[in-house]
């Protein structure tokens, strides 16, 4: 007995919504980046489930590329956080309002 | 049996995803994300994507999370991180999305959705080999572009995190500021 794809979609939707909530309500920049990782993983689960469902390896290749881009995003994002911390002595999001009007 | 395994993985993934958002200490959040990545890798194995499971463990759990932990401990992140006042915005975004999802899944044909095709891929078929063939034939150009993205990210990260070398006298001062 195999699992219908709906369950995978449901799991992925729950994880993605958790990531959206995390991005919106956390104030720690590192926690926000972690929530972005949650959302990326939710889409990866979707890709792999559909790749199995449609018997097409393209989905798994796309997950591979998503992993590459996630690694690049993490490297640049953490470098930005280090630079911000060096200039403001803080990683709290509400301390960065230079572009706010 | 398959449903039991899927239920275990899905339950742990959902609970640890919520813990990532809910826990106040960033170190605990990162460790909870680590558990989630391990279980996502297990889910990939049940979906016959063994290569991706290995890559998930090596790249995500091995490299990316170590980078996160490194930065969390380098910056000495405070624990008094309270939640944002933006939780109303979060509610406005997520409650309609959740309701929409429930309506979609309740209205959809949950039972009649076709299950996955039976395992005609025996143990002889190599997932990693198939992915390699696809990656180097159909997706060759995106593969090369991905290497360019990684190069740009590497140079960009070094440039962004590099200390300003304007004056020699400032370096010692900035060293003191960096250390917690």
PDB file of C-alpha atoms in Angstrom:
ATOM      1  CA  UNK A   1       0.000   0.000   0.000  1.00  0.00           C
ATOM      2  CA  UNK A   2       1.602   3.221  -1.118  1.00  0.00           C
ATOM      3  CA  UNK A   3       1.000   6.716   0.121  1.00  0.00           C
ATOM      4  CA  UNK A   4      -1.121   9.007  -2.087  1.00  0.00           C
ATOM      5  CA  UNK A   5       0.633  12.159  -3.209  1.00  0.00           C
ATOM      6  CA  UNK A   6      -1.910  14.289  -1.366  1.00  0.00           C
ATOM      7  CA  UNK A   7      -0.251  13.449   1.936  1.00  0.00           C
ATOM      8  CA  UNK A   8       3.089  14.678   0.677  1.00  0.00           C
ATOM      9  CA  UNK A   9       1.484  17.902  -0.543  1.00  0.00           C
ATOM     10  CA  UNK A  10      -0.189  18.364   2.835  1.00  0.00           C
ATOM     11  CA  UNK A  11       3.085  17.851   4.711  1.00  0.00           C
ATOM     12  CA  UNK A  12       4.877  20.236   2.387  1.00  0.00           C
ATOM     13  CA  UNK A  13       2.163  22.868   2.811  1.00  0.00           C
ATOM     14  CA  UNK A  14       2.372  22.629   6.605  1.00  0.00           C
ATOM     15  CA  UNK A  15       6.145  23.050   6.579  1.00  0.00           C
ATOM     16  CA  UNK A  16       5.932  25.924   4.107  1.00  0.00           C
ATOM     17  CA  UNK A  17       3.328  27.759   6.193  1.00  0.00           C
ATOM     18  CA  UNK A  18       5.477  27.289   9.285  1.00  0.00           C
ATOM     19  CA  UNK A  19       8.330  28.919   7.387  1.00  0.00           C
ATOM     20  CA  UNK A  20       6.145  31.852   6.319  1.00  0.00           C
ATOM     21  CA  UNK A  21       5.007  32.399   9.899  1.00  0.00           C
ATOM     22  CA  UNK A  22       8.617  32.219  11.075  1.00  0.00           C
ATOM     23  CA  UNK A  23       9.757  34.828   8.561  1.00  0.00           C
ATOM     24  CA  UNK A  24       6.950  37.147   9.611  1.00  0.00           C
ATOM     25  CA  UNK A  25       7.087  36.895  13.393  1.00  0.00           C
ATOM     26  CA  UNK A  26      10.703  36.304  14.361  1.00  0.00           C
ATOM     27  CA  UNK A  27      12.991  39.224  15.112  1.00  0.00           C
ATOM     28  CA  UNK A  28      16.297  37.400  15.034  1.00  0.00           C
ATOM     29  CA  UNK A  29      17.800  37.547  11.549  1.00  0.00           C
ATOM     30  CA  UNK A  30      19.337  34.092  11.875  1.00  0.00           C
ATOM     31  CA  UNK A  31      15.957  32.633  12.801  1.00  0.00           C
ATOM     32  CA  UNK A  32      14.487  34.286   9.704  1.00  0.00           C
ATOM     33  CA  UNK A  33      17.111  32.644   7.495  1.00  0.00           C
ATOM     34  CA  UNK A  34      16.328  29.310   9.165  1.00  0.00           C
ATOM     35  CA  UNK A  35      12.664  29.805   8.290  1.00  0.00           C
ATOM     36  CA  UNK A  36      13.660  30.420   4.674  1.00  0.00           C
ATOM     37  CA  UNK A  37      15.445  27.055   4.803  1.00  0.00           C
ATOM     38  CA  UNK A  38      12.185  25.501   6.017  1.00  0.00           C
ATOM     39  CA  UNK A  39      10.363  26.880   2.980  1.00  0.00           C
ATOM     40  CA  UNK A  40      13.050  25.622   0.595  1.00  0.00           C
ATOM     41  CA  UNK A  41      12.788  22.146   2.109  1.00  0.00           C
ATOM     42  CA  UNK A  42       9.008  22.181   1.741  1.00  0.00           C
ATOM     43  CA  UNK A  43       9.355  22.840  -1.975  1.00  0.00           C
ATOM     44  CA  UNK A  44      11.996  20.117  -2.219  1.00  0.00           C
ATOM     45  CA  UNK A  45       9.616  17.570  -0.687  1.00  0.00           C
ATOM     46  CA  UNK A  46       7.055  18.608  -3.292  1.00  0.00           C
ATOM     47  CA  UNK A  47       9.533  18.210  -6.119  1.00  0.00           C
ATOM     48  CA  UNK A  48      10.629  14.735  -5.042  1.00  0.00           C
ATOM     49  CA  UNK A  49       7.064  13.545  -4.462  1.00  0.00           C
ATOM     50  CA  UNK A  50       6.012  14.695  -7.926  1.00  0.00           C
ATOM     51  CA  UNK A  51       9.139  13.232  -9.446  1.00  0.00           C
ATOM     52  CA  UNK A  52       8.110   9.848  -8.059  1.00  0.00           C
ATOM     53  CA  UNK A  53       4.501  10.400  -9.001  1.00  0.00           C
ATOM     54  CA  UNK A  54       5.205  11.293 -12.629  1.00  0.00           C
ATOM     55  CA  UNK A  55       8.205   8.970 -12.941  1.00  0.00           C
ATOM     56  CA  UNK A  56      10.346  11.816 -14.182  1.00  0.00           C
ATOM     57  CA  UNK A  57      13.836  12.445 -12.899  1.00  0.00           C
ATOM     58  CA  UNK A  58      13.577  16.154 -13.732  1.00  0.00           C
ATOM     59  CA  UNK A  59      12.099  16.850 -10.303  1.00  0.00           C
ATOM     60  CA  UNK A  60      15.096  15.382  -8.533  1.00  0.00           C
ATOM     61  CA  UNK A  61      17.454  17.379 -10.742  1.00  0.00           C
ATOM     62  CA  UNK A  62      15.546  20.506  -9.803  1.00  0.00           C
ATOM     63  CA  UNK A  63      15.982  19.675  -6.124  1.00  0.00           C
ATOM     64  CA  UNK A  64      19.686  19.400  -6.835  1.00  0.00           C
ATOM     65  CA  UNK A  65      19.718  22.914  -8.289  1.00  0.00           C
ATOM     66  CA  UNK A  66      17.598  24.219  -5.413  1.00  0.00           C
ATOM     67  CA  UNK A  67      20.223  22.821  -3.024  1.00  0.00           C
ATOM     68  CA  UNK A  68      22.941  24.663  -4.931  1.00  0.00           C
ATOM     69  CA  UNK A  69      21.079  27.942  -4.797  1.00  0.00           C
ATOM     70  CA  UNK A  70      20.280  27.391  -1.104  1.00  0.00           C
ATOM     71  CA  UNK A  71      23.964  26.933  -0.340  1.00  0.00           C
ATOM     72  CA  UNK A  72      24.791  30.151  -2.194  1.00  0.00           C
ATOM     73  CA  UNK A  73      21.980  31.977  -0.418  1.00  0.00           C
ATOM     74  CA  UNK A  74      23.178  30.825   2.991  1.00  0.00           C
ATOM     75  CA  UNK A  75      26.766  31.884   2.308  1.00  0.00           C
ATOM     76  CA  UNK A  76      25.795  35.366   1.130  1.00  0.00           C
ATOM     77  CA  UNK A  77      23.101  35.787   3.790  1.00  0.00           C
ATOM     78  CA  UNK A  78      25.402  34.875   6.658  1.00  0.00           C
ATOM     79  CA  UNK A  79      28.084  37.186   5.272  1.00  0.00           C
ATOM     80  CA  UNK A  80      25.542  40.010   5.238  1.00  0.00           C
ATOM     81  CA  UNK A  81      24.555  39.169   8.823  1.00  0.00           C
ATOM     82  CA  UNK A  82      28.183  39.294   9.928  1.00  0.00           C
ATOM     83  CA  UNK A  83      28.640  42.653   8.213  1.00  0.00           C
ATOM     84  CA  UNK A  84      25.455  43.988   9.841  1.00  0.00           C
ATOM     85  CA  UNK A  85      26.535  42.751  13.241  1.00  0.00           C
ATOM     86  CA  UNK A  86      29.882  44.443  12.770  1.00  0.00           C
ATOM     87  CA  UNK A  87      28.268  47.805  12.027  1.00  0.00           C
ATOM     88  CA  UNK A  88      25.337  47.745  14.479  1.00  0.00           C
ATOM     89  CA  UNK A  89      26.363  45.289  17.223  1.00  0.00           C
ATOM     90  CA  UNK A  90      23.001  43.615  16.910  1.00  0.00           C
ATOM     91  CA  UNK A  91      21.169  40.932  15.003  1.00  0.00           C
ATOM     92  CA  UNK A  92      17.745  42.144  16.015  1.00  0.00           C
ATOM     93  CA  UNK A  93      15.723  43.068  12.954  1.00  0.00           C
ATOM     94  CA  UNK A  94      14.166  46.145  14.536  1.00  0.00           C
ATOM     95  CA  UNK A  95      17.542  47.808  14.915  1.00  0.00           C
ATOM     96  CA  UNK A  96      17.953  48.003  11.166  1.00  0.00           C
ATOM     97  CA  UNK A  97      15.690  50.788   9.974  1.00  0.00           C
ATOM     98  CA  UNK A  98      17.997  52.783   7.773  1.00  0.00           C
ATOM     99  CA  UNK A  99      15.737  52.283   4.759  1.00  0.00           C
ATOM    100  CA  UNK A 100      12.524  52.883   6.696  1.00  0.00           C
ATOM    101  CA  UNK A 101      10.668  56.149   6.135  1.00  0.00           C
TER     102      UNK A 101
ATOM    103  CA  UNK B   1       3.913  -0.440   6.980  1.00  0.00           C
ATOM    104  CA  UNK B   2       4.615   2.249   4.404  1.00  0.00           C
ATOM    105  CA  UNK B   3       1.988   4.437   5.999  1.00  0.00           C
ATOM    106  CA  UNK B   4       3.523   3.932   9.420  1.00  0.00           C
ATOM    107  CA  UNK B   5       6.943   4.994   8.132  1.00  0.00           C
ATOM    108  CA  UNK B   6       5.484   8.002   6.334  1.00  0.00           C
ATOM    109  CA  UNK B   7       3.516   8.972   9.435  1.00  0.00           C
ATOM    110  CA  UNK B   8       6.629   8.862  11.579  1.00  0.00           C
ATOM    111  CA  UNK B   9       8.679  10.967   9.181  1.00  0.00           C
ATOM    112  CA  UNK B  10       5.872  13.440   8.520  1.00  0.00           C
ATOM    113  CA  UNK B  11       5.099  13.855  12.206  1.00  0.00           C
ATOM    114  CA  UNK B  12       8.700  14.477  13.175  1.00  0.00           C
ATOM    115  CA  UNK B  13       9.181  16.889  10.243  1.00  0.00           C
ATOM    116  CA  UNK B  14       6.086  18.911  11.156  1.00  0.00           C
ATOM    117  CA  UNK B  15       6.913  19.053  14.881  1.00  0.00           C
ATOM    118  CA  UNK B  16      10.555  20.024  14.399  1.00  0.00           C
ATOM    119  CA  UNK B  17       9.598  22.627  11.781  1.00  0.00           C
ATOM    120  CA  UNK B  18       7.345  24.258  14.338  1.00  0.00           C
ATOM    121  CA  UNK B  19      10.072  24.012  16.965  1.00  0.00           C
ATOM    122  CA  UNK B  20      12.466  25.854  14.644  1.00  0.00           C
ATOM    123  CA  UNK B  21      10.095  28.806  14.650  1.00  0.00           C
ATOM    124  CA  UNK B  22       8.968  28.535  18.270  1.00  0.00           C
ATOM    125  CA  UNK B  23      12.231  28.074  20.171  1.00  0.00           C
ATOM    126  CA  UNK B  24      13.827  31.260  21.381  1.00  0.00           C
ATOM    127  CA  UNK B  25      17.434  30.156  21.507  1.00  0.00           C
ATOM    128  CA  UNK B  26      18.921  30.121  17.979  1.00  0.00           C
ATOM    129  CA  UNK B  27      21.173  27.171  18.823  1.00  0.00           C
ATOM    130  CA  UNK B  28      18.161  25.040  19.688  1.00  0.00           C
ATOM    131  CA  UNK B  29      16.464  26.196  16.494  1.00  0.00           C
ATOM    132  CA  UNK B  30      19.447  25.090  14.429  1.00  0.00           C
ATOM    133  CA  UNK B  31      19.618  21.701  16.144  1.00  0.00           C
ATOM    134  CA  UNK B  32      15.897  21.187  15.620  1.00  0.00           C
ATOM    135  CA  UNK B  33      16.408  22.009  11.943  1.00  0.00           C
ATOM    136  CA  UNK B  34      19.138  19.378  11.898  1.00  0.00           C
ATOM    137  CA  UNK B  35      16.680  16.723  13.100  1.00  0.00           C
ATOM    138  CA  UNK B  36      14.237  17.886  10.444  1.00  0.00           C
ATOM    139  CA  UNK B  37      16.853  17.519   7.694  1.00  0.00           C
ATOM    140  CA  UNK B  38      17.627  13.979   8.788  1.00  0.00           C
ATOM    141  CA  UNK B  39      13.973  13.032   8.592  1.00  0.00           C
ATOM    142  CA  UNK B  40      13.529  14.746   5.233  1.00  0.00           C
ATOM    143  CA  UNK B  41      16.423  12.595   4.014  1.00  0.00           C
ATOM    144  CA  UNK B  42      14.575   9.543   5.317  1.00  0.00           C
ATOM    145  CA  UNK B  43      11.482  10.644   3.417  1.00  0.00           C
ATOM    146  CA  UNK B  44      13.591  10.901   0.249  1.00  0.00           C
ATOM    147  CA  UNK B  45      14.759   7.334   0.769  1.00  0.00           C
ATOM    148  CA  UNK B  46      11.162   6.136   0.958  1.00  0.00           C
ATOM    149  CA  UNK B  47      10.525   8.042  -2.276  1.00  0.00           C
ATOM    150  CA  UNK B  48      13.394   6.188  -4.002  1.00  0.00           C
ATOM    151  CA  UNK B  49      15.578   9.282  -4.255  1.00  0.00           C
ATOM    152  CA  UNK B  50      18.631   7.850  -2.527  1.00  0.00           C
ATOM    153  CA  UNK B  51      21.077  10.205  -4.203  1.00  0.00           C
ATOM    154  CA  UNK B  52      19.153  13.231  -2.992  1.00  0.00           C
ATOM    155  CA  UNK B  53      18.985  11.788   0.518  1.00  0.00           C
ATOM    156  CA  UNK B  54      22.763  11.519   0.585  1.00  0.00           C
ATOM    157  CA  UNK B  55      23.163  15.024  -0.833  1.00  0.00           C
ATOM    158  CA  UNK B  56      20.670  16.340   1.703  1.00  0.00           C
ATOM    159  CA  UNK B  57      22.697  14.881   4.554  1.00  0.00           C
ATOM    160  CA  UNK B  58      26.070  15.992   3.199  1.00  0.00           C
ATOM    161  CA  UNK B  59      25.203  19.475   1.972  1.00  0.00           C
ATOM    162  CA  UNK B  60      22.399  20.564   4.289  1.00  0.00           C
ATOM    163  CA  UNK B  61      23.178  18.791   7.532  1.00  0.00           C
ATOM    164  CA  UNK B  62      26.917  18.722   6.982  1.00  0.00           C
ATOM    165  CA  UNK B  63      27.756  22.074   5.464  1.00  0.00           C
ATOM    166  CA  UNK B  64      24.917  24.560   5.743  1.00  0.00           C
ATOM    167  CA  UNK B  65      23.948  23.857   9.335  1.00  0.00           C
ATOM    168  CA  UNK B  66      27.555  23.922  10.462  1.00  0.00           C
ATOM    169  CA  UNK B  67      27.789  27.361   8.851  1.00  0.00           C
ATOM    170  CA  UNK B  68      24.677  28.446  10.753  1.00  0.00           C
ATOM    171  CA  UNK B  69      26.002  27.129  14.057  1.00  0.00           C
ATOM    172  CA  UNK B  70      29.331  28.826  13.399  1.00  0.00           C
ATOM    173  CA  UNK B  71      27.667  32.196  12.862  1.00  0.00           C
ATOM    174  CA  UNK B  72      25.289  31.780  15.813  1.00  0.00           C
ATOM    175  CA  UNK B  73      28.189  31.109  18.132  1.00  0.00           C
ATOM    176  CA  UNK B  74      30.401  33.768  16.542  1.00  0.00           C
ATOM    177  CA  UNK B  75      27.790  36.459  17.033  1.00  0.00           C
ATOM    178  CA  UNK B  76      26.870  35.276  20.537  1.00  0.00           C
ATOM    179  CA  UNK B  77      23.178  35.570  19.768  1.00  0.00           C
ATOM    180  CA  UNK B  78      21.128  36.765  22.674  1.00  0.00           C
ATOM    181  CA  UNK B  79      18.300  34.684  24.008  1.00  0.00           C
ATOM    182  CA  UNK B  80      15.936  37.562  24.687  1.00  0.00           C
ATOM    183  CA  UNK B  81      14.599  37.443  21.178  1.00  0.00           C
ATOM    184  CA  UNK B  82      10.906  38.047  21.570  1.00  0.00           C
ATOM    185  CA  UNK B  83       8.418  37.756  18.780  1.00  0.00           C
ATOM    186  CA  UNK B  84       7.614  40.521  16.416  1.00  0.00           C
ATOM    187  CA  UNK B  85       4.576  42.729  16.624  1.00  0.00           C
ATOM    188  CA  UNK B  86       3.951  41.562  13.094  1.00  0.00           C
ATOM    189  CA  UNK B  87       2.047  38.480  14.208  1.00  0.00           C
ATOM    190  CA  UNK B  88      -1.159  40.092  12.952  1.00  0.00           C
ATOM    191  CA  UNK B  89       0.321  40.254   9.477  1.00  0.00           C
ATOM    192  CA  UNK B  90       1.365  36.639   9.844  1.00  0.00           C
ATOM    193  CA  UNK B  91      -2.191  35.726  10.798  1.00  0.00           C
ATOM    194  CA  UNK B  92      -3.603  37.618   7.830  1.00  0.00           C
ATOM    195  CA  UNK B  93      -1.274  35.789   5.483  1.00  0.00           C
ATOM    196  CA  UNK B  94      -1.397  32.319   6.937  1.00  0.00           C
ATOM    197  CA  UNK B  95      -4.951  31.787   8.156  1.00  0.00           C
ATOM    198  CA  UNK B  96      -6.491  32.388   4.695  1.00  0.00           C
ATOM    199  CA  UNK B  97      -3.804  30.221   3.115  1.00  0.00           C
ATOM    200  CA  UNK B  98      -4.514  27.443   5.609  1.00  0.00           C
ATOM    201  CA  UNK B  99      -8.265  27.684   5.084  1.00  0.00           C
ATOM    202  CA  UNK B 100      -7.778  27.656   1.338  1.00  0.00           C
ATOM    203  CA  UNK B 101      -5.629  24.574   1.670  1.00  0.00           C
ATOM    204  CA  UNK B 102      -8.193  22.783   3.810  1.00  0.00           C
ATOM    205  CA  UNK B 103     -10.997  23.658   1.404  1.00  0.00           C
ATOM    206  CA  UNK B 104      -8.934  22.438  -1.525  1.00  0.00           C
ATOM    207  CA  UNK B 105      -8.072  19.168   0.120  1.00  0.00           C
ATOM    208  CA  UNK B 106     -11.575  18.624   1.471  1.00  0.00           C
ATOM    209  CA  UNK B 107     -13.157  19.334  -1.893  1.00  0.00           C
ATOM    210  CA  UNK B 108     -10.588  17.366  -3.813  1.00  0.00           C
ATOM    211  CA  UNK B 109     -10.742  13.699  -4.431  1.00  0.00           C
ATOM    212  CA  UNK B 110      -8.515  12.574  -1.612  1.00  0.00           C
ATOM    213  CA  UNK B 111      -9.326   8.873  -1.895  1.00  0.00           C
ATOM    214  CA  UNK B 112      -9.364   8.639  -5.653  1.00  0.00           C
ATOM    215  CA  UNK B 113      -6.007  10.324  -6.116  1.00  0.00           C
ATOM    216  CA  UNK B 114      -3.912   7.646  -7.745  1.00  0.00           C
ATOM    217  CA  UNK B 115      -1.212   6.104  -5.607  1.00  0.00           C
ATOM    218  CA  UNK B 116       2.325   5.965  -6.809  1.00  0.00           C
ATOM    219  CA  UNK B 117       3.078   3.467  -9.499  1.00  0.00           C
ATOM    220  CA  UNK B 118       4.289   0.145  -8.255  1.00  0.00           C
ATOM    221  CA  UNK B 119       7.953  -0.441  -7.768  1.00  0.00           C
ATOM    222  CA  UNK B 120       9.037  -1.736 -11.088  1.00  0.00           C
ATOM    223  CA  UNK B 121      12.425  -0.228 -10.323  1.00  0.00           C
ATOM    224  CA  UNK B 122      14.175  -3.069  -8.602  1.00  0.00           C
ATOM    225  CA  UNK B 123      17.358  -2.779  -6.604  1.00  0.00           C
ATOM    226  CA  UNK B 124      19.285  -3.091  -9.841  1.00  0.00           C
ATOM    227  CA  UNK B 125      18.292   0.364 -11.085  1.00  0.00           C
ATOM    228  CA  UNK B 126      20.761   2.931  -9.821  1.00  0.00           C
ATOM    229  CA  UNK B 127      19.212   6.239  -8.808  1.00  0.00           C
ATOM    230  CA  UNK B 128      22.501   8.114  -8.694  1.00  0.00           C
ATOM    231  CA  UNK B 129      23.492   6.830 -12.107  1.00  0.00           C
ATOM    232  CA  UNK B 130      20.164   7.857 -13.620  1.00  0.00           C
ATOM    233  CA  UNK B 131      20.440  11.339 -12.103  1.00  0.00           C
ATOM    234  CA  UNK B 132      23.975  11.664 -13.393  1.00  0.00           C
ATOM    235  CA  UNK B 133      22.922  10.714 -16.900  1.00  0.00           C
ATOM    236  CA  UNK B 134      20.065  13.244 -16.801  1.00  0.00           C
ATOM    237  CA  UNK B 135      22.231  15.948 -15.277  1.00  0.00           C
ATOM    238  CA  UNK B 136      24.975  15.648 -17.859  1.00  0.00           C
ATOM    239  CA  UNK B 137      22.740  15.298 -20.900  1.00  0.00           C
ATOM    240  CA  UNK B 138      19.494  17.239 -20.571  1.00  0.00           C
ATOM    241  CA  UNK B 139      20.505  19.656 -17.854  1.00  0.00           C
ATOM    242  CA  UNK B 140      24.117  20.235 -18.802  1.00  0.00           C
ATOM    243  CA  UNK B 141      23.844  23.996 -19.289  1.00  0.00           C
ATOM    244  CA  UNK B 142      22.005  24.659 -15.978  1.00  0.00           C
ATOM    245  CA  UNK B 143      24.624  22.501 -14.291  1.00  0.00           C
ATOM    246  CA  UNK B 144      27.396  24.760 -15.561  1.00  0.00           C
ATOM    247  CA  UNK B 145      25.415  27.857 -14.580  1.00  0.00           C
ATOM    248  CA  UNK B 146      25.076  26.417 -11.063  1.00  0.00           C
ATOM    249  CA  UNK B 147      28.844  26.263 -10.792  1.00  0.00           C
ATOM    250  CA  UNK B 148      28.986  29.929 -11.804  1.00  0.00           C
ATOM    251  CA  UNK B 149      26.388  30.769  -9.110  1.00  0.00           C
ATOM    252  CA  UNK B 150      28.490  29.005  -6.501  1.00  0.00           C
ATOM    253  CA  UNK B 151      31.599  30.891  -7.597  1.00  0.00           C
ATOM    254  CA  UNK B 152      29.796  34.243  -7.437  1.00  0.00           C
ATOM    255  CA  UNK B 153      28.381  33.388  -3.994  1.00  0.00           C
ATOM    256  CA  UNK B 154      31.810  32.393  -2.727  1.00  0.00           C
ATOM    257  CA  UNK B 155      33.468  35.613  -3.904  1.00  0.00           C
ATOM    258  CA  UNK B 156      30.505  37.664  -2.689  1.00  0.00           C
ATOM    259  CA  UNK B 157      30.580  36.124   0.775  1.00  0.00           C
ATOM    260  CA  UNK B 158      34.295  36.795   1.122  1.00  0.00           C
ATOM    261  CA  UNK B 159      33.912  40.404  -0.034  1.00  0.00           C
ATOM    262  CA  UNK B 160      30.924  41.045   2.249  1.00  0.00           C
ATOM    263  CA  UNK B 161      32.409  39.530   5.380  1.00  0.00           C
ATOM    264  CA  UNK B 162      35.894  40.889   4.805  1.00  0.00           C
ATOM    265  CA  UNK B 163      37.026  43.494   7.258  1.00  0.00           C
ATOM    266  CA  UNK B 164      37.684  46.977   5.887  1.00  0.00           C
ATOM    267  CA  UNK B 165      41.393  47.428   5.385  1.00  0.00           C
ATOM    268  CA  UNK B 166      41.294  51.196   5.065  1.00  0.00           C
ATOM    269  CA  UNK B 167      43.595  52.052   7.947  1.00  0.00           C
ATOM    270  CA  UNK B 168      46.006  49.760   9.699  1.00  0.00           C
ATOM    271  CA  UNK B 169      45.186  51.229  13.104  1.00  0.00           C
ATOM    272  CA  UNK B 170      41.507  50.331  12.935  1.00  0.00           C
ATOM    273  CA  UNK B 171      42.054  46.634  12.621  1.00  0.00           C
ATOM    274  CA  UNK B 172      42.920  45.998  16.242  1.00  0.00           C
ATOM    275  CA  UNK B 173      39.909  48.006  17.336  1.00  0.00           C
ATOM    276  CA  UNK B 174      37.577  46.044  15.084  1.00  0.00           C
ATOM    277  CA  UNK B 175      39.055  42.815  16.327  1.00  0.00           C
ATOM    278  CA  UNK B 176      37.960  43.771  19.801  1.00  0.00           C
ATOM    279  CA  UNK B 177      34.488  44.629  18.631  1.00  0.00           C
ATOM    280  CA  UNK B 178      34.061  41.377  16.832  1.00  0.00           C
ATOM    281  CA  UNK B 179      34.902  39.176  19.770  1.00  0.00           C
ATOM    282  CA  UNK B 180      31.915  38.784  22.095  1.00  0.00           C
TER     283      UNK B 180
END
